[in-house]
């Protein structure tokens, strides 16, 4: 079921579109990545709300139905200024934060930049802090480049305007985004039906939305300024659950060894058979049960506190 978004002001004149469920439960923030929007969490929100969470799945600035960046910034600090503003609007002091793809890196930055706001972290791919010296000291070799897999990064990061100009109709823009769910092999063949793609690619039919989604790649490629330095250069101190889908060409190497260093309090990584990059949609039951189990003590404590009222 697709839950319609509500609009929440996170700073003066700036709103995020948010899909909600389970008001009053344990705060849980679900952060999407590229080429997704909050729609990627459509199979998670209601079940997690029924488990006792107060679930919020926002569209990041510029994505989906959220406002574009009022200051032109699309970096981790800017995204997280919005997310902490969202938490403030909900009256959340702390939250469990689950992230996927770009959303996982934003969540990692949030856990370090605002450690008092993140209770626990859930990472739904092999994203992790950038710790080359610590990895090398542990004997972990650097990853092998995959230029054929990551050709899109160069185009989106260095030639964004030209690429958007080529994708000059809603159909072409949606077909381009649909490729990430198809022949680019980010997930098992047939993981997404035509009906699925109709839902998930619809927000990218708009040229301005597509262009905004390329901005983070410009940051990665050094072609766009940042509002503040990234804070993904140190291990995450919060308890962290890591779930990885093995059926994706984007998967890195030595995931277990890297996780042990990047997340000193890691649970996992657990490999979810039959899943690729888009685990919230591909394997929602596994994701929902894993988050519920990982946070079982928080859910029990919250239920006890409400029962005592």
Short mmCIF file of C-alpha atoms in Angstrom, two decimals:
data_model
loop_
_atom_site.label_atom_id
_atom_site.label_comp_id
_atom_site.label_asym_id
_atom_site.label_seq_id
_atom_site.Cartn_x
_atom_site.Cartn_y
_atom_site.Cartn_z
CA UNK A 1 0.00 0.00 0.00
CA UNK A 2 1.27 3.45 -0.93
CA UNK A 3 0.77 5.83 1.99
CA UNK A 4 0.24 9.42 0.87
CA UNK A 5 2.78 11.90 2.21
CA UNK A 6 2.21 14.66 4.71
CA UNK A 7 4.24 17.85 4.54
CA UNK A 8 6.38 18.85 7.51
CA UNK A 9 8.22 22.15 7.89
CA UNK A 10 11.80 21.38 8.93
CA UNK A 11 13.20 24.91 8.69
CA UNK A 12 11.74 28.27 7.81
CA UNK A 13 10.00 27.97 4.45
CA UNK A 14 11.35 24.47 3.78
CA UNK A 15 9.26 21.27 3.89
CA UNK A 16 9.84 17.56 3.54
CA UNK A 17 7.20 15.14 2.29
CA UNK A 18 6.92 12.30 4.83
CA UNK A 19 5.07 8.99 4.84
CA UNK A 20 4.06 8.12 8.42
CA UNK A 21 2.71 5.27 10.46
CA UNK A 22 2.33 4.33 14.13
CA UNK A 23 2.25 7.72 15.84
CA UNK A 24 3.45 7.48 19.43
CA UNK A 25 5.65 4.41 19.09
CA UNK A 26 9.44 4.04 19.18
CA UNK A 27 10.80 6.66 16.74
CA UNK A 28 12.10 5.07 13.54
CA UNK A 29 13.46 7.12 10.64
CA UNK A 30 13.70 5.40 7.24
CA UNK A 31 16.08 7.14 4.81
CA UNK A 32 16.02 6.28 1.11
CA UNK A 33 18.79 6.53 -1.46
CA UNK A 34 19.16 6.80 -5.24
CA UNK A 35 17.37 5.92 -7.52
CA UNK A 36 14.58 5.78 -4.96
CA UNK A 37 12.26 7.99 -2.94
CA UNK A 38 10.35 7.24 0.24
CA UNK A 39 8.21 4.95 -1.94
CA UNK A 40 10.90 2.26 -1.57
CA UNK A 41 9.64 1.80 2.02
CA UNK A 42 6.04 1.12 0.94
CA UNK A 43 6.17 -2.50 2.19
CA UNK A 44 7.74 -1.57 5.53
CA UNK A 45 5.91 1.36 7.09
CA UNK A 46 2.65 -0.30 8.10
CA UNK A 47 4.21 -3.53 9.38
CA UNK A 48 6.82 -1.67 11.43
CA UNK A 49 4.14 0.64 12.79
CA UNK A 50 2.12 -2.42 13.84
CA UNK A 51 5.23 -3.70 15.65
CA UNK A 52 5.26 -0.59 17.83
CA UNK A 53 7.35 1.94 15.92
CA UNK A 54 6.49 5.54 15.11
CA UNK A 55 7.69 5.38 11.51
CA UNK A 56 8.68 8.32 9.34
CA UNK A 57 9.94 7.85 5.77
CA UNK A 58 10.77 11.26 4.28
CA UNK A 59 11.65 12.19 0.74
CA UNK A 60 15.08 13.80 0.93
CA UNK A 61 15.31 17.43 -0.15
CA UNK A 62 14.78 17.65 -3.90
CA UNK A 63 13.44 14.10 -4.15
CA UNK A 64 9.85 12.91 -4.56
CA UNK A 65 7.45 15.50 -3.20
CA UNK A 66 9.84 17.36 -0.88
CA UNK A 67 10.93 20.93 -1.48
CA UNK A 68 14.10 21.53 -3.42
CA UNK A 69 17.14 22.67 -1.43
CA UNK A 70 16.53 26.30 -0.42
CA UNK A 71 20.29 26.88 -0.22
CA UNK A 72 21.37 24.76 -3.19
CA UNK A 73 23.16 22.18 -1.02
CA UNK A 74 22.68 18.42 -1.42
CA UNK A 75 25.41 17.04 0.84
CA UNK A 76 25.26 14.93 3.99
CA UNK A 77 25.24 17.89 6.37
CA UNK A 78 22.39 19.54 4.46
CA UNK A 79 20.33 16.36 4.32
CA UNK A 80 20.88 15.83 8.03
CA UNK A 81 19.94 19.40 8.91
CA UNK A 82 16.57 18.53 7.37
CA UNK A 83 16.33 15.20 9.19
CA UNK A 84 17.11 16.65 12.61
CA UNK A 85 14.60 19.39 11.85
CA UNK A 86 12.08 16.68 11.07
CA UNK A 87 12.83 14.94 14.37
CA UNK A 88 12.38 18.24 16.19
CA UNK A 89 9.03 18.78 14.45
CA UNK A 90 7.88 15.37 15.69
CA UNK A 91 9.21 15.95 19.18
CA UNK A 92 11.71 13.11 18.83
CA UNK A 93 14.83 13.44 20.95
CA UNK A 94 16.34 10.25 19.53
CA UNK A 95 15.45 7.71 16.85
CA UNK A 96 16.45 4.41 15.38
CA UNK A 97 17.68 5.28 11.89
CA UNK A 98 17.57 2.85 8.97
CA UNK A 99 19.24 3.80 5.71
CA UNK A 100 19.69 2.36 2.26
CA UNK A 101 22.20 3.39 -0.44
CA UNK A 102 22.74 7.17 -0.18
CA UNK A 103 20.39 7.03 2.80
CA UNK A 104 22.76 4.65 4.58
CA UNK A 105 25.66 7.07 4.14
CA UNK A 106 23.47 9.95 5.34
CA UNK A 107 22.54 7.85 8.39
CA UNK A 108 26.21 7.09 9.08
CA UNK A 109 26.98 10.82 8.92
CA UNK A 110 23.99 11.57 11.16
CA UNK A 111 25.15 9.04 13.77
CA UNK A 112 28.53 10.77 13.98
CA UNK A 113 27.46 14.38 13.44
CA UNK A 114 24.58 14.18 15.93
CA UNK A 115 25.36 11.13 18.08
CA UNK A 116 22.76 12.05 20.70
CA UNK A 117 19.99 11.86 18.11
CA UNK A 118 20.69 8.33 16.83
CA UNK A 119 19.82 5.46 19.16
CA UNK A 120 20.70 2.62 16.78
CA UNK A 121 21.61 2.30 13.14
CA UNK A 122 20.31 -0.14 10.51
CA UNK A 123 22.27 -0.37 7.25
CA UNK A 124 20.55 -2.19 4.39
CA UNK A 125 23.51 -2.70 2.06
CA UNK A 126 27.29 -2.69 2.38
CA UNK A 127 27.66 1.06 3.00
CA UNK A 128 30.14 1.97 5.72
CA UNK A 129 32.45 4.77 6.85
CA UNK A 130 35.49 5.51 4.72
CA UNK A 131 38.41 4.20 6.80
CA UNK A 132 41.22 3.39 4.35
CA UNK A 133 44.04 3.56 6.89
CA UNK A 134 42.26 1.36 9.43
CA UNK A 135 41.31 -1.14 6.74
CA UNK A 136 44.88 -1.23 5.39
CA UNK A 137 46.29 -1.70 8.90
CA UNK A 138 44.02 -4.74 9.27
CA UNK A 139 45.37 -6.21 6.05
CA UNK A 140 42.20 -5.50 4.04
CA UNK A 141 43.12 -4.59 0.44
CA UNK A 142 41.43 -1.67 -1.30
CA UNK A 143 38.42 -2.48 -3.42
CA UNK A 144 38.71 -3.30 -7.11
CA UNK A 145 37.30 -0.55 -9.37
CA UNK A 146 34.24 -1.48 -11.45
CA UNK A 147 34.15 1.17 -14.20
CA UNK A 148 31.46 -0.59 -16.23
CA UNK A 149 29.19 -0.77 -13.18
CA UNK A 150 29.75 2.80 -12.04
CA UNK A 151 29.76 4.59 -15.40
CA UNK A 152 26.57 6.39 -14.35
CA UNK A 153 28.42 8.09 -11.47
CA UNK A 154 30.74 9.90 -13.87
CA UNK A 155 27.93 11.06 -16.14
CA UNK A 156 25.66 12.15 -13.29
CA UNK A 157 28.50 13.75 -11.37
CA UNK A 158 30.38 15.52 -14.16
CA UNK A 159 27.88 15.88 -16.99
CA UNK A 160 24.55 16.21 -15.19
CA UNK A 161 23.07 18.95 -17.35
CA UNK A 162 24.01 17.19 -20.59
CA UNK A 163 22.51 13.93 -19.33
CA UNK A 164 19.24 15.61 -18.33
CA UNK A 165 19.12 17.29 -21.75
CA UNK A 166 19.40 13.88 -23.41
CA UNK A 167 16.59 12.53 -21.24
CA UNK A 168 14.18 15.06 -22.68
CA UNK A 169 10.81 13.39 -22.07
CA UNK A 170 9.16 11.93 -18.96
CA UNK A 171 9.27 8.50 -20.60
CA UNK A 172 13.02 8.68 -21.24
CA UNK A 173 13.70 9.90 -17.73
CA UNK A 174 11.64 7.11 -16.19
CA UNK A 175 13.23 4.52 -18.49
CA UNK A 176 16.68 5.69 -17.39
CA UNK A 177 15.78 5.28 -13.70
CA UNK A 178 14.11 1.96 -14.44
CA UNK A 179 17.42 0.61 -15.76
CA UNK A 180 18.79 0.56 -12.21
CA UNK A 181 16.05 -1.91 -11.29
CA UNK A 182 16.71 -3.95 -14.44
CA UNK A 183 19.63 -4.65 -16.75
CA UNK A 184 22.19 -2.82 -14.59
CA UNK A 185 21.97 -5.89 -12.34
CA UNK A 186 21.49 -4.10 -9.04
CA UNK A 187 18.98 -6.83 -8.15
CA UNK A 188 18.00 -10.31 -9.30
CA UNK A 189 16.25 -10.52 -12.67
CA UNK A 190 12.50 -10.16 -12.31
CA UNK A 191 12.66 -8.63 -8.84
CA UNK A 192 10.51 -5.73 -10.04
CA UNK A 193 7.35 -6.01 -12.09
CA UNK A 194 6.19 -3.42 -14.60
CA UNK A 195 3.63 -2.29 -12.02
CA UNK A 196 6.42 -1.86 -9.45
CA UNK A 197 8.42 0.28 -11.85
CA UNK A 198 5.37 2.41 -12.63
CA UNK A 199 5.23 3.33 -8.94
CA UNK A 200 8.94 3.71 -8.25
CA UNK A 201 9.99 5.67 -11.33
CA UNK A 202 7.03 8.08 -11.42
CA UNK A 203 8.72 10.82 -9.32
CA UNK A 204 11.64 10.92 -11.75
CA UNK A 205 9.50 11.78 -14.75
CA UNK A 206 10.03 15.41 -13.76
CA UNK A 207 13.27 16.85 -15.20
CA UNK A 208 13.97 19.05 -12.17
CA UNK A 209 13.58 16.10 -9.80
CA UNK A 210 15.94 14.00 -11.89
CA UNK A 211 18.46 16.84 -11.98
CA UNK A 212 18.30 17.27 -8.19
CA UNK A 213 19.00 13.56 -7.71
CA UNK A 214 22.29 13.99 -9.59
CA UNK A 215 23.52 16.67 -7.16
CA UNK A 216 24.96 14.24 -4.61
CA UNK A 217 26.99 12.62 -7.39
CA UNK A 218 28.35 16.07 -8.22
CA UNK A 219 29.41 16.32 -4.59
CA UNK A 220 31.12 12.93 -4.83
CA UNK A 221 32.94 13.99 -8.01
CA UNK A 222 33.98 17.35 -6.55
CA UNK A 223 31.81 19.33 -8.96
CA UNK A 224 29.46 20.86 -6.36
CA UNK A 225 30.35 22.65 -3.10
CA UNK A 226 29.36 21.24 0.29
CA UNK A 227 27.73 23.09 3.16
CA UNK A 228 30.07 21.35 5.64
CA UNK A 229 32.63 18.53 5.59
CA UNK A 230 31.28 14.99 5.63
CA UNK A 231 31.60 13.05 8.88
CA UNK A 232 32.01 9.54 7.54
CA UNK A 233 35.69 9.19 8.38
CA UNK A 234 35.38 7.41 11.74
CA UNK A 235 33.73 4.26 13.09
CA UNK A 236 30.08 4.40 14.11
CA UNK A 237 29.71 4.04 17.87
CA UNK A 238 26.01 3.16 18.04
CA UNK A 239 24.81 -0.46 17.85
CA UNK A 240 24.45 -1.21 14.15
CA UNK A 241 22.55 -3.92 12.31
CA UNK A 242 23.84 -4.67 8.80
CA UNK A 243 21.84 -6.63 6.21
CA UNK A 244 23.36 -7.24 2.78
CA UNK A 245 21.80 -8.55 -0.41
CA UNK A 246 24.40 -10.66 -2.27
CA UNK A 247 22.69 -10.56 -5.68
CA UNK A 248 23.97 -7.19 -6.92
CA UNK A 249 26.93 -6.14 -9.04
CA UNK A 250 27.45 -3.08 -6.82
CA UNK A 251 28.56 -5.23 -3.88
CA UNK A 252 31.98 -4.44 -2.43
CA UNK A 253 34.66 -6.80 -1.16
CA UNK A 254 35.66 -8.00 2.32
CA UNK A 255 32.34 -6.82 3.76
CA UNK A 256 32.60 -8.77 7.04
CA UNK A 257 36.12 -7.58 7.78
CA UNK A 258 35.29 -3.96 6.99
CA UNK A 259 32.12 -4.03 9.08
CA UNK A 260 34.01 -5.29 12.12
CA UNK A 261 36.16 -2.13 12.01
CA UNK A 262 33.57 0.38 10.80
CA UNK A 263 30.91 -0.70 13.31
CA UNK A 264 32.52 -1.78 16.62
CA UNK A 265 29.08 -2.77 17.96
CA UNK A 266 27.88 -4.45 14.78
CA UNK A 267 25.20 -7.13 14.61
CA UNK A 268 25.95 -8.98 11.39
CA UNK A 269 26.49 -8.48 8.58
CA UNK A 270 23.77 -10.91 7.65
CA UNK A 271 23.45 -12.03 4.03
CA UNK A 272 19.86 -12.10 2.79
CA UNK A 273 19.65 -14.80 0.16
CA UNK A 274 17.83 -13.81 -3.01
CA UNK A 275 18.12 -10.08 -2.33
CA UNK A 276 19.93 -7.45 -4.33
CA UNK A 277 20.41 -3.77 -3.69
CA UNK A 278 16.79 -2.81 -3.00
CA UNK A 279 16.17 -4.94 0.07
CA UNK A 280 13.30 -2.88 1.60
CA UNK A 281 11.19 -3.73 -1.46
CA UNK A 282 12.69 -7.09 -2.42
CA UNK A 283 12.66 -8.69 1.05
CA UNK A 284 10.39 -6.56 3.23
CA UNK A 285 9.41 -9.35 5.63
CA UNK A 286 13.05 -10.08 6.44
CA UNK A 287 13.83 -6.38 6.86
CA UNK A 288 10.81 -5.75 9.06
CA UNK A 289 11.44 -8.73 11.32
CA UNK A 290 15.15 -7.92 11.60
CA UNK A 291 14.49 -4.33 12.66
CA UNK A 292 11.84 -5.47 15.13
CA UNK A 293 14.20 -8.05 16.67
CA UNK A 294 17.14 -5.65 16.76
CA UNK A 295 15.01 -3.13 18.65
CA UNK A 296 13.00 -5.59 20.73
CA UNK A 297 14.17 -4.15 24.05
CA UNK A 298 13.26 -0.61 22.95
CA UNK A 299 9.80 -1.77 21.89
CA UNK A 300 9.26 -3.63 25.18
CA UNK A 301 10.45 -0.69 27.26
CA UNK A 302 8.19 1.68 25.36
CA UNK A 303 5.20 -0.64 25.76
CA UNK A 304 5.87 -0.92 29.51
CA UNK A 305 6.09 2.85 29.89
CA UNK A 306 2.80 3.35 28.09
CA UNK A 307 1.16 0.64 30.17
CA UNK A 308 2.27 2.39 33.34
CA UNK A 309 0.51 5.62 32.36
#
